[in-house]
Coordinates of C-alpha atoms in Angstrom, one line a residue:
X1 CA 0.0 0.0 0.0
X2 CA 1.5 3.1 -1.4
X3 CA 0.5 6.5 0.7
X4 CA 1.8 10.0 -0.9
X5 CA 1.3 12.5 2.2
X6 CA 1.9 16.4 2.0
X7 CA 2.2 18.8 5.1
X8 CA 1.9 22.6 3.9
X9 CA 0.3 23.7 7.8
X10 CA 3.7 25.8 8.7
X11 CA 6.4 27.4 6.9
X12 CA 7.7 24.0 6.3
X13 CA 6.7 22.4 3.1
X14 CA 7.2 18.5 3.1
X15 CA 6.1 15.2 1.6
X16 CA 6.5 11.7 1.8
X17 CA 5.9 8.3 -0.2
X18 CA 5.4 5.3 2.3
X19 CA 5.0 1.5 1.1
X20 CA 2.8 -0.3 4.1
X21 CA 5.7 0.7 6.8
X22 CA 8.7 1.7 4.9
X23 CA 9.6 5.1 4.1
X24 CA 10.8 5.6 0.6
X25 CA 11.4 9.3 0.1
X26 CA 10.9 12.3 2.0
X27 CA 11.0 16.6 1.0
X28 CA 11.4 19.1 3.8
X29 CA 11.9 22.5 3.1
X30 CA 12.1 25.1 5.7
X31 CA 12.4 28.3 3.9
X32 CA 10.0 30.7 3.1
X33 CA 6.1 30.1 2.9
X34 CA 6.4 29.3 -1.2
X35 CA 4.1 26.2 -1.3
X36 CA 2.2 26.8 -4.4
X37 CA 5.7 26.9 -5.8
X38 CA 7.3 24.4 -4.1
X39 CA 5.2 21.2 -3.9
X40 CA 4.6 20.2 -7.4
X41 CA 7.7 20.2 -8.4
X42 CA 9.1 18.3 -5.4
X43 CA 6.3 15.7 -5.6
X44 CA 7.5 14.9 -9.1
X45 CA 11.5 14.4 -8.2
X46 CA 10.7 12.1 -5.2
X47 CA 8.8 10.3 -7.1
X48 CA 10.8 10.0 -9.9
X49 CA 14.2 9.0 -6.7
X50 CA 11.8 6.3 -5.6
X51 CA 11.2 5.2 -9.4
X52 CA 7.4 5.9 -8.7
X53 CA 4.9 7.2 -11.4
X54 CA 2.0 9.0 -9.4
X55 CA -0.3 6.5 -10.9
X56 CA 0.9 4.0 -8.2
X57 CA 0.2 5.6 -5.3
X58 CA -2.5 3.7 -3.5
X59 CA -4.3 6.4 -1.3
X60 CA -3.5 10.2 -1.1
X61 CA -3.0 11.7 2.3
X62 CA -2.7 15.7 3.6
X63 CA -2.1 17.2 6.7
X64 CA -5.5 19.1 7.5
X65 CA -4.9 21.5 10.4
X66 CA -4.8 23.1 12.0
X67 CA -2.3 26.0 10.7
X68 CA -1.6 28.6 8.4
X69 CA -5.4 29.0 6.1
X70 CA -3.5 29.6 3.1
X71 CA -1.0 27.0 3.3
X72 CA -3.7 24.0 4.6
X73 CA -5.4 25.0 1.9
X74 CA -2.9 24.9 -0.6
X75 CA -1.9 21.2 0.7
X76 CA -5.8 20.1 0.2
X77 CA -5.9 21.7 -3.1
X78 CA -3.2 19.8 -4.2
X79 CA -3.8 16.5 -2.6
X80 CA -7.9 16.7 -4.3
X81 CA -6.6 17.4 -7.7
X82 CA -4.4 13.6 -7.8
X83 CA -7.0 11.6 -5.9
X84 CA -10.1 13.4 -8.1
X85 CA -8.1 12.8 -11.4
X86 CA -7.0 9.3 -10.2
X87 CA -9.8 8.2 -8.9
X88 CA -7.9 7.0 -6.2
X89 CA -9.3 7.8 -2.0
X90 CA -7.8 10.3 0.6
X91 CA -6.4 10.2 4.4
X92 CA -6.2 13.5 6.8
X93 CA -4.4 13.6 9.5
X94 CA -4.3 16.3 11.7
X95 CA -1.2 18.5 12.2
X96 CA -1.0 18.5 16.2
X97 CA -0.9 14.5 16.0
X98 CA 1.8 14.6 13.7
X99 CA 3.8 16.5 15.2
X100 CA 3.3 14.4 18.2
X101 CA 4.6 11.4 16.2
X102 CA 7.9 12.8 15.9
X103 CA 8.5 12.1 19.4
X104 CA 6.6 8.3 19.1
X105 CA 7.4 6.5 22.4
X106 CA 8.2 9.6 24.3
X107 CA 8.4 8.6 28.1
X108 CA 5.5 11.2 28.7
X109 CA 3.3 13.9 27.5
X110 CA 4.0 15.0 24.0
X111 CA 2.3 19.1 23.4
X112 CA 2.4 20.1 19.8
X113 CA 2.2 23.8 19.8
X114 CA 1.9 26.1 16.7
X115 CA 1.6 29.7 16.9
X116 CA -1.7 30.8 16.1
X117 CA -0.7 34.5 16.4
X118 CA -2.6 36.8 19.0
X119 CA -0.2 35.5 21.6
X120 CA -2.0 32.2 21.4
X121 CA -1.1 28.6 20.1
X122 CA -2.9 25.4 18.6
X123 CA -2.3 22.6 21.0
X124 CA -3.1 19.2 22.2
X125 CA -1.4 16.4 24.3
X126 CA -0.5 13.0 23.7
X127 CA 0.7 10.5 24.9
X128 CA 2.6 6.9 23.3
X129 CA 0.9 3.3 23.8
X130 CA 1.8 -0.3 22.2
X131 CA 1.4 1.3 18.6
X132 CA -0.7 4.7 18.8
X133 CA -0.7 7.7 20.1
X134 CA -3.3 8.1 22.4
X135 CA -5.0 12.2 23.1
X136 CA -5.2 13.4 26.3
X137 CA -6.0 16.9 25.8
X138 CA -8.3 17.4 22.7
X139 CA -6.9 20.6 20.1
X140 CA -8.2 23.6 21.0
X141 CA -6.5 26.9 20.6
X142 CA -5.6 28.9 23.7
X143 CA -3.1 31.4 25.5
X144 CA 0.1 29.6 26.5
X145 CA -0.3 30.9 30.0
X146 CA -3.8 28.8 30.1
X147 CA -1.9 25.7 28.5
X148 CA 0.6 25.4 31.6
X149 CA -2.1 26.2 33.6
X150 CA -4.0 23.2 32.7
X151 CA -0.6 21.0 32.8
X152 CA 0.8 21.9 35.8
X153 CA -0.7 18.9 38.0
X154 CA 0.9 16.5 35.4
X155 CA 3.8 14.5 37.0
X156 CA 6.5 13.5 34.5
X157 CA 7.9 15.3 31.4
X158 CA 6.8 17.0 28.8
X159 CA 7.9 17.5 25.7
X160 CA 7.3 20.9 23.3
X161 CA 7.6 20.1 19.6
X162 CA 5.8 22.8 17.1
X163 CA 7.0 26.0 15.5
X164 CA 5.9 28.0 18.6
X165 CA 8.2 26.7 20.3
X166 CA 10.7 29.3 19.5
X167 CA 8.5 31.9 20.3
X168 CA 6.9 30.2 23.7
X169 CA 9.2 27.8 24.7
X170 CA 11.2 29.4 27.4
X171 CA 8.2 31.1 29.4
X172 CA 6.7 27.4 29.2
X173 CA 9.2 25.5 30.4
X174 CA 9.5 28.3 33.0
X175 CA 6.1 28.2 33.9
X176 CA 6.1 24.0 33.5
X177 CA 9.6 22.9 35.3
X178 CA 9.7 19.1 33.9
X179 CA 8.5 20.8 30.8
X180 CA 11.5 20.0 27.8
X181 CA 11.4 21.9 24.4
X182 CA 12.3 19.7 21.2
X183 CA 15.4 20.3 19.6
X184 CA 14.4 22.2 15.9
X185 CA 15.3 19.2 13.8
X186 CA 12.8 16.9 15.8
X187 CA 9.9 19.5 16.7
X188 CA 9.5 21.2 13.1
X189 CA 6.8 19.3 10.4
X190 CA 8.0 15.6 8.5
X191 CA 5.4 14.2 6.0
X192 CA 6.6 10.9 7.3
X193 CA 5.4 11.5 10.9
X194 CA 2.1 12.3 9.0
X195 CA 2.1 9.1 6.9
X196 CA 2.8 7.1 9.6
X197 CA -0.7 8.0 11.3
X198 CA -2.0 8.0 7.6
X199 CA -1.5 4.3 7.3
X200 CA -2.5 3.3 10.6
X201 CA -5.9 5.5 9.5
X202 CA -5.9 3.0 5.7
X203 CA -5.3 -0.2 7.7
X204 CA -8.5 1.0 10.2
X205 CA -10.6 2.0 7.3
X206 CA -10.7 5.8 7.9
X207 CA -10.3 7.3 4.3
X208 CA -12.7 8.9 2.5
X209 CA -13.5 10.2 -0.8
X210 CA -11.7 13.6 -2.0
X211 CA -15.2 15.8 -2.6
X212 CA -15.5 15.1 1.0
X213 CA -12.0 15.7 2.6
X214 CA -12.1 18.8 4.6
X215 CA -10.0 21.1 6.6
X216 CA -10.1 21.6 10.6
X217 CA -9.3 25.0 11.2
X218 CA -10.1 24.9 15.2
X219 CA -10.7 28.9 15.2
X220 CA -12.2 31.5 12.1
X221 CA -10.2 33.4 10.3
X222 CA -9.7 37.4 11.4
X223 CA -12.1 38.2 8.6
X224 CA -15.0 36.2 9.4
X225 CA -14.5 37.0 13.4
X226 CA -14.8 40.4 11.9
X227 CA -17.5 40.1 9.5
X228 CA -19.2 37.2 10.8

């Protein structure tokens, strides 16, 4: 079972090609918000390194939030336009669990956290069993002063992973003191991280069919807050 994901949520643009559980290419590049540019372009050369044609791939997949509107929605795009024209189904997987699968088997609390701007971040908690990750705080966006608030009775580590980690790492792990911020080459976006849930999601039957694929945005945009 070959599974082509693509993460555009963040600054980073990456995807992956994964055959049932081995990883045969991945693209990460973490330089400028250019995804439109970017992804085609890099979809074609990894396939063509992993002597692929995009007519092989068995099930599309797309990180679906939550994170930047125009880049989600840039990833979805894309992702719709293979399946539709293959006639081939789609996985989503949500951004906050994937980054929680780069720290898979973590000895405690993984918390994604990507800035969602107004001094406030998209988070969640998770935490590593036999073979899944399992949620212990459900996504939500909120104030990182509210986050530790509502971690500070947990007894063990925690781990930070998430591009608002540079911005609201230190106060956290100030405010959290077994609280441990990811390294940038661990906490940042990987397609693979993605596919991994992605497959576990094909094996349990979870995909679905591209005109019904959506986007979980968690919060409105400025403009409909505004205007309703």
């Amino acid at each position: 079972m070959k599974l082509l994901m693509v993460d555009t949520a963040t600054i980073v643009a990456s995807a992956a090609v994964i055959d049932d559980d081995r990883l045969m290419a991945e693209m990460i590049v973490n330089y400028r918000r250019k995804h439109s540019e970017k992804m085609l372009p890099a979809i074609d050369h990894m396939l063509q390194d992993s002597g692929l044609s995009i007519q092989e791939i068995d099930v599309f997949g797309v990180v679906n939030g939550p994170g930047s509107f125009t880049g989600l929605r840039i990833g979805m795009a894309t992702v719709k336009g293979f399946a539709q024209a293959l006639h081939k189904p789609m996985v989503t997987v949500s951004t906050l669990e994937a980054l929680a699968a780069n720290l898979y088997c973590a000895d405690g609390l993984v918390c994604p956290v990507l800035d969602a701007q107004r001094q406030q971040v998209y988070t969640a908690t998770y935490r590593s069993t036999a073979d899944s990750l399992q949620t212990v705080l459900s996504e939500r966006v909120c104030t990182v002063d509210v986050l530790a608030d509502i971690l500070k009775d947990y007894a063990g580590p925690i781990y930070f992973v998430g591009d608002g980690v540079k911005k609201y790492g230190e106060h956290l792990c100030e405010l959290l003191s077994e609280g441990i911020c990811a390294p940038p080459f661990i906490r940042m976006n990987r397609a693979s991280s993605a596919a991994q849930i992605g497959m576990q999601k094909i094996t349990a039957g979870q995909t679905t069919d591209c005109m019904l694929a959506t986007l979980n945005y968690i919060r409105k945009s400025s403009a409909e807050e505004r205007f309703g």
